[in-house]
Structures are given as C-alpha cells and as structure tokens.
Amino acid sequence: MTDMQYFQALKMGQKRVAEAREYLNKVADGRAMPALALTDNKTDIWEPVGEESLYAFVDESAGFVLTDDSGYILALVDKNGSSKTLVQGVTGSQKEIMEKQLIADGISRFEGKVILPV
C-alpha cells in the first residue's frame, strides 16, 4: 500500500469520525470524543471506518475495564464494530434517555463486538 492510499483513507475516516461525533455531541451534551478513523483488517491494508453509524452501549460485562464506575460507554460504530466516537461515564438513566433519542433518530443498535481505541 502506498502512503497516498493511507492518507486518503485517514482523511476519509477522520471525516466520518467528525460527522459521527457532531451527531453524538447533540445526544450527549457535547461529551463525545473521537475514536478510530482507520480500521486494520489484519492484512496491512488500512481502511477508513465505515460510513454507517450504529450505536452500542458497552459495560464491563463486555470485557472492558472502564476507568470509572458510572456504568457505560456509548459508542457509534460502523458495521464491523469499529468505534468512530464515544462517550464515557454514561449512567443508567442517561443510557435510557440517549437510547430513546438514538432510536427516534433512526440509529440502529449494533449487535456484536465493539472495537474501542486502546
């Protein structure tokens, strides 16, 4: 892969992250953080995160050790589970409110393994 392909993929991925983050900021009072712009499909070919946005709430039962005890991480992910943007420290009551908004906005729930930035 050439550097040009890498930078084109990165630029496209960053644009998708920015769009997803802008949306999630509206749902989460400006608390969204950028996550992964590129995905590594294990063949040394980097690709931008997917265009689609699905939501997932992640808690410690998913195998992640959260840095605080306030419950959940909300992530907007592509169809492969790569997180584009996320909000940490979501409480149970915030989760319910945010989930209603996501569903009302036509965002589907992601059922699968979420890939968070390390």
mmCIF file of N, CA and C in Angstrom:
data_model
loop_
_atom_site.group_PDB
_atom_site.id
_atom_site.type_symbol
_atom_site.label_atom_id
_atom_site.label_comp_id
_atom_site.label_asym_id
_atom_site.label_seq_id
_atom_site.Cartn_x
_atom_site.Cartn_y
_atom_site.Cartn_z
ATOM 1 N N MET A 1 0.842 -1.193 0.000
ATOM 2 C CA MET A 1 0.000 0.000 0.000
ATOM 3 C C MET A 1 0.879 1.245 0.000
ATOM 4 N N THR A 2 0.489 2.198 -0.770
ATOM 5 C CA THR A 2 1.261 3.434 -0.813
ATOM 6 C C THR A 2 0.831 4.363 0.308
ATOM 7 N N ASP A 3 1.713 5.288 0.639
ATOM 8 C CA ASP A 3 1.385 6.280 1.649
ATOM 9 C C ASP A 3 0.164 7.087 1.238
ATOM 10 N N MET A 4 0.022 7.341 -0.059
ATOM 11 C CA MET A 4 -1.103 8.127 -0.536
ATOM 12 C C MET A 4 -2.425 7.452 -0.185
ATOM 13 N N GLN A 5 -2.495 6.126 -0.398
ATOM 14 C CA GLN A 5 -3.718 5.404 -0.049
ATOM 15 C C GLN A 5 -3.991 5.506 1.450
ATOM 16 N N TYR A 6 -2.938 5.410 2.246
ATOM 17 C CA TYR A 6 -3.080 5.513 3.694
ATOM 18 C C TYR A 6 -3.657 6.872 4.070
ATOM 19 N N PHE A 7 -3.084 7.934 3.510
ATOM 20 C CA PHE A 7 -3.543 9.278 3.873
ATOM 21 C C PHE A 7 -4.942 9.569 3.347
ATOM 22 N N GLN A 8 -5.271 9.026 2.178
ATOM 23 C CA GLN A 8 -6.644 9.181 1.670
ATOM 24 C C GLN A 8 -7.626 8.466 2.599
ATOM 25 N N ALA A 9 -7.269 7.263 3.026
ATOM 26 C CA ALA A 9 -8.124 6.502 3.945
ATOM 27 C C ALA A 9 -8.259 7.239 5.272
ATOM 28 N N LEU A 10 -7.149 7.774 5.772
ATOM 29 C CA LEU A 10 -7.169 8.505 7.031
ATOM 30 C C LEU A 10 -8.072 9.729 6.936
ATOM 31 N N LYS A 11 -7.934 10.469 5.841
ATOM 32 C CA LYS A 11 -8.741 11.685 5.663
ATOM 33 C C LYS A 11 -10.235 11.343 5.608
ATOM 34 N N MET A 12 -10.584 10.290 4.874
ATOM 35 C CA MET A 12 -11.982 9.873 4.783
ATOM 36 C C MET A 12 -12.479 9.404 6.155
ATOM 37 N N GLY A 13 -11.641 8.636 6.853
ATOM 38 C CA GLY A 13 -12.015 8.162 8.180
ATOM 39 C C GLY A 13 -12.209 9.303 9.156
ATOM 40 N N GLN A 14 -11.328 10.288 9.111
ATOM 41 C CA GLN A 14 -11.444 11.447 10.007
ATOM 42 C C GLN A 14 -12.735 12.219 9.743
ATOM 43 N N LYS A 15 -13.131 12.320 8.476
ATOM 44 C CA LYS A 15 -14.377 13.000 8.128
ATOM 45 C C LYS A 15 -15.568 12.244 8.715
ATOM 46 N N ARG A 16 -15.548 10.919 8.613
ATOM 47 C CA ARG A 16 -16.640 10.109 9.157
ATOM 48 C C ARG A 16 -16.687 10.193 10.680
ATOM 49 N N VAL A 17 -15.519 10.228 11.307
ATOM 50 C CA VAL A 17 -15.450 10.378 12.765
ATOM 51 C C VAL A 17 -16.035 11.735 13.162
ATOM 52 N N ALA A 18 -15.658 12.790 12.443
ATOM 53 C CA ALA A 18 -16.139 14.141 12.762
ATOM 54 C C ALA A 18 -17.663 14.215 12.633
ATOM 55 N N GLU A 19 -18.223 13.611 11.589
ATOM 56 C CA GLU A 19 -19.678 13.630 11.395
ATOM 57 C C GLU A 19 -20.387 12.860 12.503
ATOM 58 N N ALA A 20 -19.850 11.681 12.849
ATOM 59 C CA ALA A 20 -20.461 10.875 13.908
ATOM 60 C C ALA A 20 -20.357 11.598 15.253
ATOM 61 N N ARG A 21 -19.211 12.231 15.492
ATOM 62 C CA ARG A 21 -19.007 12.938 16.756
ATOM 63 C C ARG A 21 -19.946 14.142 16.861
ATOM 64 N N GLU A 22 -20.129 14.847 15.759
ATOM 65 C CA GLU A 22 -21.033 16.003 15.763
ATOM 66 C C GLU A 22 -22.443 15.558 16.154
ATOM 67 N N TYR A 23 -22.886 14.443 15.596
ATOM 68 C CA TYR A 23 -24.215 13.926 15.953
ATOM 69 C C TYR A 23 -24.256 13.512 17.429
ATOM 70 N N LEU A 24 -23.261 12.725 17.855
ATOM 71 C CA LEU A 24 -23.279 12.209 19.219
ATOM 72 C C LEU A 24 -23.188 13.339 20.246
ATOM 73 N N ASN A 25 -22.505 14.417 19.913
ATOM 74 C CA ASN A 25 -22.445 15.571 20.811
ATOM 75 C C ASN A 25 -23.838 16.132 21.087
ATOM 76 N N LYS A 26 -24.728 16.063 20.092
ATOM 77 C CA LYS A 26 -26.096 16.550 20.280
ATOM 78 C C LYS A 26 -26.860 15.652 21.243
ATOM 79 N N VAL A 27 -26.600 14.350 21.186
ATOM 80 C CA VAL A 27 -27.281 13.386 22.049
ATOM 81 C C VAL A 27 -26.695 13.425 23.462
ATOM 82 N N ALA A 28 -25.391 13.729 23.562
ATOM 83 C CA ALA A 28 -24.674 13.571 24.832
ATOM 84 C C ALA A 28 -24.109 14.874 25.388
ATOM 85 N N ASP A 29 -24.801 15.981 25.147
ATOM 86 C CA ASP A 29 -24.392 17.265 25.744
ATOM 87 C C ASP A 29 -22.931 17.630 25.499
ATOM 88 N N GLY A 30 -22.445 17.407 24.305
ATOM 89 C CA GLY A 30 -21.097 17.833 23.948
ATOM 90 C C GLY A 30 -19.980 17.007 24.559
ATOM 91 N N ARG A 31 -20.268 15.793 24.995
ATOM 92 C CA ARG A 31 -19.268 14.970 25.683
ATOM 93 C C ARG A 31 -18.594 13.937 24.776
ATOM 94 N N ALA A 32 -18.936 13.907 23.497
ATOM 95 C CA ALA A 32 -18.395 12.881 22.597
ATOM 96 C C ALA A 32 -16.917 13.119 22.297
ATOM 97 N N MET A 33 -16.171 12.025 22.267
ATOM 98 C CA MET A 33 -14.744 12.072 21.937
ATOM 99 C C MET A 33 -14.520 11.303 20.641
ATOM 100 N N PRO A 34 -13.551 11.731 19.839
ATOM 101 C CA PRO A 34 -13.253 10.972 18.624
ATOM 102 C C PRO A 34 -12.639 9.628 18.983
ATOM 103 N N ALA A 35 -12.823 8.655 18.102
ATOM 104 C CA ALA A 35 -12.243 7.331 18.356
ATOM 105 C C ALA A 35 -11.410 6.905 17.144
ATOM 106 N N LEU A 36 -11.786 5.844 16.484
ATOM 107 C CA LEU A 36 -10.959 5.270 15.416
ATOM 108 C C LEU A 36 -11.337 5.816 14.043
ATOM 109 N N ALA A 37 -10.363 6.323 13.313
ATOM 110 C CA ALA A 37 -10.602 6.796 11.949
ATOM 111 C C ALA A 37 -10.273 5.710 10.929
ATOM 112 N N LEU A 38 -9.405 4.788 11.325
ATOM 113 C CA LEU A 38 -8.982 3.731 10.413
ATOM 114 C C LEU A 38 -9.244 2.367 11.034
ATOM 115 N N THR A 39 -9.490 1.390 10.176
ATOM 116 C CA THR A 39 -9.592 0.009 10.642
ATOM 117 C C THR A 39 -8.468 -0.782 10.006
ATOM 118 N N ASP A 40 -7.966 -1.732 10.727
ATOM 119 C CA ASP A 40 -6.907 -2.604 10.234
ATOM 120 C C ASP A 40 -7.534 -3.968 10.020
ATOM 121 N N ASN A 41 -7.611 -4.384 8.771
ATOM 122 C CA ASN A 41 -8.237 -5.672 8.512
ATOM 123 C C ASN A 41 -7.233 -6.820 8.576
ATOM 124 N N LYS A 42 -6.159 -6.614 9.300
ATOM 125 C CA LYS A 42 -5.135 -7.628 9.575
ATOM 126 C C LYS A 42 -4.329 -8.045 8.344
ATOM 127 N N THR A 43 -4.455 -7.301 7.264
ATOM 128 C CA THR A 43 -3.665 -7.622 6.074
ATOM 129 C C THR A 43 -2.753 -6.456 5.714
ATOM 130 N N ASP A 44 -2.483 -5.594 6.695
ATOM 131 C CA ASP A 44 -1.668 -4.402 6.487
ATOM 132 C C ASP A 44 -2.295 -3.427 5.509
ATOM 133 N N ILE A 45 -3.594 -3.568 5.287
ATOM 134 C CA ILE A 45 -4.307 -2.592 4.464
ATOM 135 C C ILE A 45 -5.226 -1.827 5.402
ATOM 136 N N TRP A 46 -4.945 -0.545 5.539
ATOM 137 C CA TRP A 46 -5.767 0.295 6.401
ATOM 138 C C TRP A 46 -6.926 0.844 5.595
ATOM 139 N N GLU A 47 -8.090 0.827 6.190
ATOM 140 C CA GLU A 47 -9.277 1.349 5.531
ATOM 141 C C GLU A 47 -9.961 2.332 6.474
ATOM 142 N N PRO A 48 -10.673 3.305 5.900
ATOM 143 C CA PRO A 48 -11.404 4.226 6.770
ATOM 144 C C PRO A 48 -12.530 3.478 7.475
ATOM 145 N N VAL A 49 -12.930 3.957 8.649
ATOM 146 C CA VAL A 49 -14.096 3.373 9.299
ATOM 147 C C VAL A 49 -15.282 3.506 8.352
ATOM 148 N N GLY A 50 -16.241 2.633 8.527
ATOM 149 C CA GLY A 50 -17.398 2.625 7.635
ATOM 150 C C GLY A 50 -18.269 3.852 7.767
ATOM 151 N N GLU A 51 -19.051 4.067 6.737
ATOM 152 C CA GLU A 51 -19.933 5.229 6.694
ATOM 153 C C GLU A 51 -21.113 5.099 7.647
ATOM 154 N N GLU A 52 -21.598 3.867 7.810
ATOM 155 C CA GLU A 52 -22.794 3.661 8.624
ATOM 156 C C GLU A 52 -22.505 3.943 10.098
ATOM 157 N N SER A 53 -23.538 4.367 10.806
ATOM 158 C CA SER A 53 -23.423 4.600 12.245
ATOM 159 C C SER A 53 -24.480 3.777 12.965
ATOM 160 N N LEU A 54 -24.014 2.919 13.840
ATOM 161 C CA LEU A 54 -24.863 2.107 14.696
ATOM 162 C C LEU A 54 -24.440 2.430 16.131
ATOM 163 N N TYR A 55 -25.340 2.240 17.082
ATOM 164 C CA TYR A 55 -24.943 2.556 18.450
ATOM 165 C C TYR A 55 -24.749 1.286 19.262
ATOM 166 N N ALA A 56 -23.888 1.394 20.262
ATOM 167 C CA ALA A 56 -23.673 0.300 21.204
ATOM 168 C C ALA A 56 -23.336 0.886 22.566
ATOM 169 N N PHE A 57 -23.924 0.307 23.590
ATOM 170 C CA PHE A 57 -23.542 0.637 24.956
ATOM 171 C C PHE A 57 -22.643 -0.486 25.445
ATOM 172 N N VAL A 58 -21.493 -0.130 25.974
ATOM 173 C CA VAL A 58 -20.515 -1.106 26.426
ATOM 174 C C VAL A 58 -20.358 -0.964 27.937
ATOM 175 N N ASP A 59 -20.348 -2.097 28.630
ATOM 176 C CA ASP A 59 -20.045 -2.063 30.060
ATOM 177 C C ASP A 59 -18.994 -3.117 30.358
ATOM 178 N N GLU A 60 -18.651 -3.271 31.613
ATOM 179 C CA GLU A 60 -17.567 -4.188 31.958
ATOM 180 C C GLU A 60 -17.879 -5.632 31.613
ATOM 181 N N SER A 61 -19.161 -5.978 31.456
ATOM 182 C CA SER A 61 -19.506 -7.352 31.094
ATOM 183 C C SER A 61 -19.005 -7.692 29.693
ATOM 184 N N ALA A 62 -18.704 -6.663 28.903
ATOM 185 C CA ALA A 62 -18.179 -6.895 27.553
ATOM 186 C C ALA A 62 -16.677 -7.147 27.570
ATOM 187 N N GLY A 63 -16.094 -7.166 28.766
ATOM 188 C CA GLY A 63 -14.667 -7.450 28.868
ATOM 189 C C GLY A 63 -13.799 -6.209 28.931
ATOM 190 N N PHE A 64 -14.414 -5.044 28.991
ATOM 191 C CA PHE A 64 -13.654 -3.803 29.089
ATOM 192 C C PHE A 64 -13.592 -3.374 30.532
ATOM 193 N N VAL A 65 -12.449 -2.907 30.961
ATOM 194 C CA VAL A 65 -12.340 -2.327 32.299
ATOM 195 C C VAL A 65 -12.523 -0.827 32.132
ATOM 196 N N LEU A 66 -13.618 -0.320 32.634
ATOM 197 C CA LEU A 66 -13.902 1.106 32.496
ATOM 198 C C LEU A 66 -13.134 1.869 33.561
ATOM 199 N N THR A 67 -12.731 3.080 33.214
ATOM 200 C CA THR A 67 -11.884 3.862 34.114
ATOM 201 C C THR A 67 -12.668 4.465 35.269
ATOM 202 N N ASP A 68 -13.981 4.419 35.196
ATOM 203 C CA ASP A 68 -14.779 4.922 36.304
ATOM 204 C C ASP A 68 -15.905 3.926 36.562
ATOM 205 N N ASP A 69 -16.696 4.179 37.569
ATOM 206 C CA ASP A 69 -17.727 3.212 37.933
ATOM 207 C C ASP A 69 -19.125 3.708 37.580
ATOM 208 N N SER A 70 -19.220 4.608 36.622
ATOM 209 C CA SER A 70 -20.527 5.199 36.331
ATOM 210 C C SER A 70 -21.292 4.451 35.253
ATOM 211 N N GLY A 71 -20.888 3.265 34.915
ATOM 212 C CA GLY A 71 -21.762 2.465 34.093
ATOM 213 C C GLY A 71 -21.314 2.111 32.704
ATOM 214 N N TYR A 72 -21.538 2.992 31.737
ATOM 215 C CA TYR A 72 -21.437 2.602 30.344
ATOM 216 C C TYR A 72 -20.574 3.538 29.510
ATOM 217 N N ILE A 73 -20.122 2.991 28.393
ATOM 218 C CA ILE A 73 -19.576 3.790 27.294
ATOM 219 C C ILE A 73 -20.594 3.672 26.171
ATOM 220 N N LEU A 74 -20.972 4.789 25.583
ATOM 221 C CA LEU A 74 -21.819 4.792 24.390
ATOM 222 C C LEU A 74 -20.902 5.020 23.206
ATOM 223 N N ALA A 75 -20.954 4.125 22.233
ATOM 224 C CA ALA A 75 -20.125 4.264 21.038
ATOM 225 C C ALA A 75 -20.994 4.256 19.793
ATOM 226 N N LEU A 76 -20.640 5.104 18.832
ATOM 227 C CA LEU A 76 -21.196 4.976 17.487
ATOM 228 C C LEU A 76 -20.166 4.210 16.687
ATOM 229 N N VAL A 77 -20.586 3.115 16.094
ATOM 230 C CA VAL A 77 -19.670 2.208 15.407
ATOM 231 C C VAL A 77 -20.109 1.987 13.965
ATOM 232 N N ASP A 78 -19.169 1.470 13.156
ATOM 233 C CA ASP A 78 -19.542 1.075 11.802
ATOM 234 C C ASP A 78 -20.053 -0.369 11.831
ATOM 235 N N LYS A 79 -20.374 -0.927 10.670
ATOM 236 C CA LYS A 79 -20.977 -2.259 10.620
ATOM 237 C C LYS A 79 -20.054 -3.358 11.147
ATOM 238 N N ASN A 80 -18.752 -3.080 11.235
ATOM 239 C CA ASN A 80 -17.801 -4.049 11.765
ATOM 240 C C ASN A 80 -17.503 -3.851 13.251
ATOM 241 N N GLY A 81 -18.120 -2.841 13.859
ATOM 242 C CA GLY A 81 -17.932 -2.607 15.286
ATOM 243 C C GLY A 81 -16.818 -1.637 15.628
ATOM 244 N N SER A 82 -16.176 -1.053 14.620
ATOM 245 C CA SER A 82 -15.121 -0.065 14.895
ATOM 246 C C SER A 82 -15.762 1.225 15.391
ATOM 247 N N SER A 83 -15.361 1.665 16.588
ATOM 248 C CA SER A 83 -15.978 2.858 17.163
ATOM 249 C C SER A 83 -15.420 4.113 16.511
ATOM 250 N N LYS A 84 -16.350 5.001 16.107
ATOM 251 C CA LYS A 84 -15.969 6.267 15.480
ATOM 252 C C LYS A 84 -15.944 7.397 16.497
ATOM 253 N N THR A 85 -16.818 7.302 17.475
ATOM 254 C CA THR A 85 -16.914 8.319 18.515
ATOM 255 C C THR A 85 -17.524 7.667 19.742
ATOM 256 N N LEU A 86 -17.190 8.200 20.912
ATOM 257 C CA LEU A 86 -17.730 7.582 22.117
ATOM 258 C C LEU A 86 -17.905 8.594 23.230
ATOM 259 N N VAL A 87 -18.751 8.202 24.180
ATOM 260 C CA VAL A 87 -18.995 8.988 25.386
ATOM 261 C C VAL A 87 -18.769 8.054 26.564
ATOM 262 N N GLN A 88 -17.919 8.472 27.490
ATOM 263 C CA GLN A 88 -17.649 7.671 28.676
ATOM 264 C C GLN A 88 -18.506 8.154 29.841
ATOM 265 N N GLY A 89 -18.642 7.303 30.841
ATOM 266 C CA GLY A 89 -19.310 7.709 32.077
ATOM 267 C C GLY A 89 -20.790 7.928 31.937
ATOM 268 N N VAL A 90 -21.452 7.068 31.152
ATOM 269 C CA VAL A 90 -22.896 7.188 30.965
ATOM 270 C C VAL A 90 -23.600 6.399 32.079
ATOM 271 N N THR A 91 -24.468 7.064 32.806
ATOM 272 C CA THR A 91 -25.210 6.400 33.884
ATOM 273 C C THR A 91 -26.387 5.627 33.296
ATOM 274 N N GLY A 92 -27.002 4.806 34.119
ATOM 275 C CA GLY A 92 -28.162 4.034 33.674
ATOM 276 C C GLY A 92 -29.300 4.915 33.187
ATOM 277 N N SER A 93 -29.596 5.992 33.913
ATOM 278 C CA SER A 93 -30.699 6.868 33.492
ATOM 279 C C SER A 93 -30.336 7.646 32.222
ATOM 280 N N GLN A 94 -29.075 8.075 32.090
ATOM 281 C CA GLN A 94 -28.637 8.750 30.859
ATOM 282 C C GLN A 94 -28.726 7.779 29.676
ATOM 283 N N LYS A 95 -28.364 6.525 29.921
ATOM 284 C CA LYS A 95 -28.414 5.498 28.876
ATOM 285 C C LYS A 95 -29.832 5.393 28.306
ATOM 286 N N GLU A 96 -30.822 5.345 29.188
ATOM 287 C CA GLU A 96 -32.214 5.229 28.742
ATOM 288 C C GLU A 96 -32.617 6.418 27.881
ATOM 289 N N ILE A 97 -32.276 7.622 28.326
ATOM 290 C CA ILE A 97 -32.625 8.846 27.589
ATOM 291 C C ILE A 97 -31.924 8.863 26.231
ATOM 292 N N MET A 98 -30.618 8.560 26.238
ATOM 293 C CA MET A 98 -29.849 8.582 24.990
ATOM 294 C C MET A 98 -30.349 7.518 24.012
ATOM 295 N N GLU A 99 -30.668 6.349 24.536
ATOM 296 C CA GLU A 99 -31.129 5.265 23.661
ATOM 297 C C GLU A 99 -32.442 5.634 22.979
ATOM 298 N N LYS A 100 -33.345 6.263 23.716
ATOM 299 C CA LYS A 100 -34.614 6.719 23.119
ATOM 300 C C LYS A 100 -34.348 7.704 21.985
ATOM 301 N N GLN A 101 -33.404 8.627 22.203
ATOM 302 C CA GLN A 101 -33.064 9.617 21.174
ATOM 303 C C GLN A 101 -32.457 8.944 19.946
ATOM 304 N N LEU A 102 -31.532 8.007 20.164
ATOM 305 C CA LEU A 102 -30.893 7.292 19.052
ATOM 306 C C LEU A 102 -31.934 6.552 18.213
ATOM 307 N N ILE A 103 -32.840 5.863 18.889
ATOM 308 C CA ILE A 103 -33.884 5.115 18.183
ATOM 309 C C ILE A 103 -34.794 6.079 17.425
ATOM 310 N N ALA A 104 -35.168 7.199 18.074
ATOM 311 C CA ALA A 104 -36.025 8.199 17.424
ATOM 312 C C ALA A 104 -35.356 8.767 16.174
ATOM 313 N N ASP A 105 -34.021 8.857 16.202
ATOM 314 C CA ASP A 105 -33.274 9.383 15.061
ATOM 315 C C ASP A 105 -32.975 8.311 14.011
ATOM 316 N N GLY A 106 -33.468 7.090 14.236
ATOM 317 C CA GLY A 106 -33.290 6.034 13.248
ATOM 318 C C GLY A 106 -31.929 5.352 13.282
ATOM 319 N N ILE A 107 -31.221 5.471 14.403
ATOM 320 C CA ILE A 107 -29.918 4.820 14.542
ATOM 321 C C ILE A 107 -30.166 3.407 15.083
ATOM 322 N N SER A 108 -29.647 2.403 14.403
ATOM 323 C CA SER A 108 -29.849 1.018 14.818
ATOM 324 C C SER A 108 -28.820 0.598 15.861
ATOM 325 N N ARG A 109 -29.204 -0.392 16.645
ATOM 326 C CA ARG A 109 -28.309 -0.931 17.672
ATOM 327 C C ARG A 109 -27.341 -1.915 17.027
ATOM 328 N N PHE A 110 -26.082 -1.825 17.404
ATOM 329 C CA PHE A 110 -25.058 -2.760 16.921
ATOM 330 C C PHE A 110 -25.046 -3.978 17.829
ATOM 331 N N GLU A 111 -25.152 -5.143 17.233
ATOM 332 C CA GLU A 111 -25.096 -6.393 17.998
ATOM 333 C C GLU A 111 -23.802 -7.091 17.605
ATOM 334 N N GLY A 112 -22.811 -6.983 18.409
ATOM 335 C CA GLY A 112 -21.537 -7.624 18.085
ATOM 336 C C GLY A 112 -20.439 -7.084 18.968
ATOM 337 N N LYS A 113 -19.199 -7.426 18.631
ATOM 338 C CA LYS A 113 -18.052 -6.998 19.426
ATOM 339 C C LYS A 113 -17.644 -5.591 19.004
ATOM 340 N N VAL A 114 -17.637 -4.683 19.973
ATOM 341 C CA VAL A 114 -17.259 -3.291 19.723
ATOM 342 C C VAL A 114 -15.740 -3.168 19.832
ATOM 343 N N ILE A 115 -15.146 -2.477 18.867
ATOM 344 C CA ILE A 115 -13.691 -2.233 18.862
ATOM 345 C C ILE A 115 -13.479 -0.798 19.337
ATOM 346 N N LEU A 116 -12.907 -0.678 20.545
ATOM 347 C CA LEU A 116 -12.639 0.641 21.121
ATOM 348 C C LEU A 116 -11.163 0.978 20.947
ATOM 349 N N PRO A 117 -10.834 2.278 20.908
ATOM 350 C CA PRO A 117 -9.411 2.645 20.867
ATOM 351 C C PRO A 117 -8.746 2.196 22.158
ATOM 352 N N VAL A 118 -7.519 1.766 22.054
ATOM 353 C CA VAL A 118 -6.820 1.237 23.232
ATOM 354 C C VAL A 118 -6.241 2.372 24.048
#
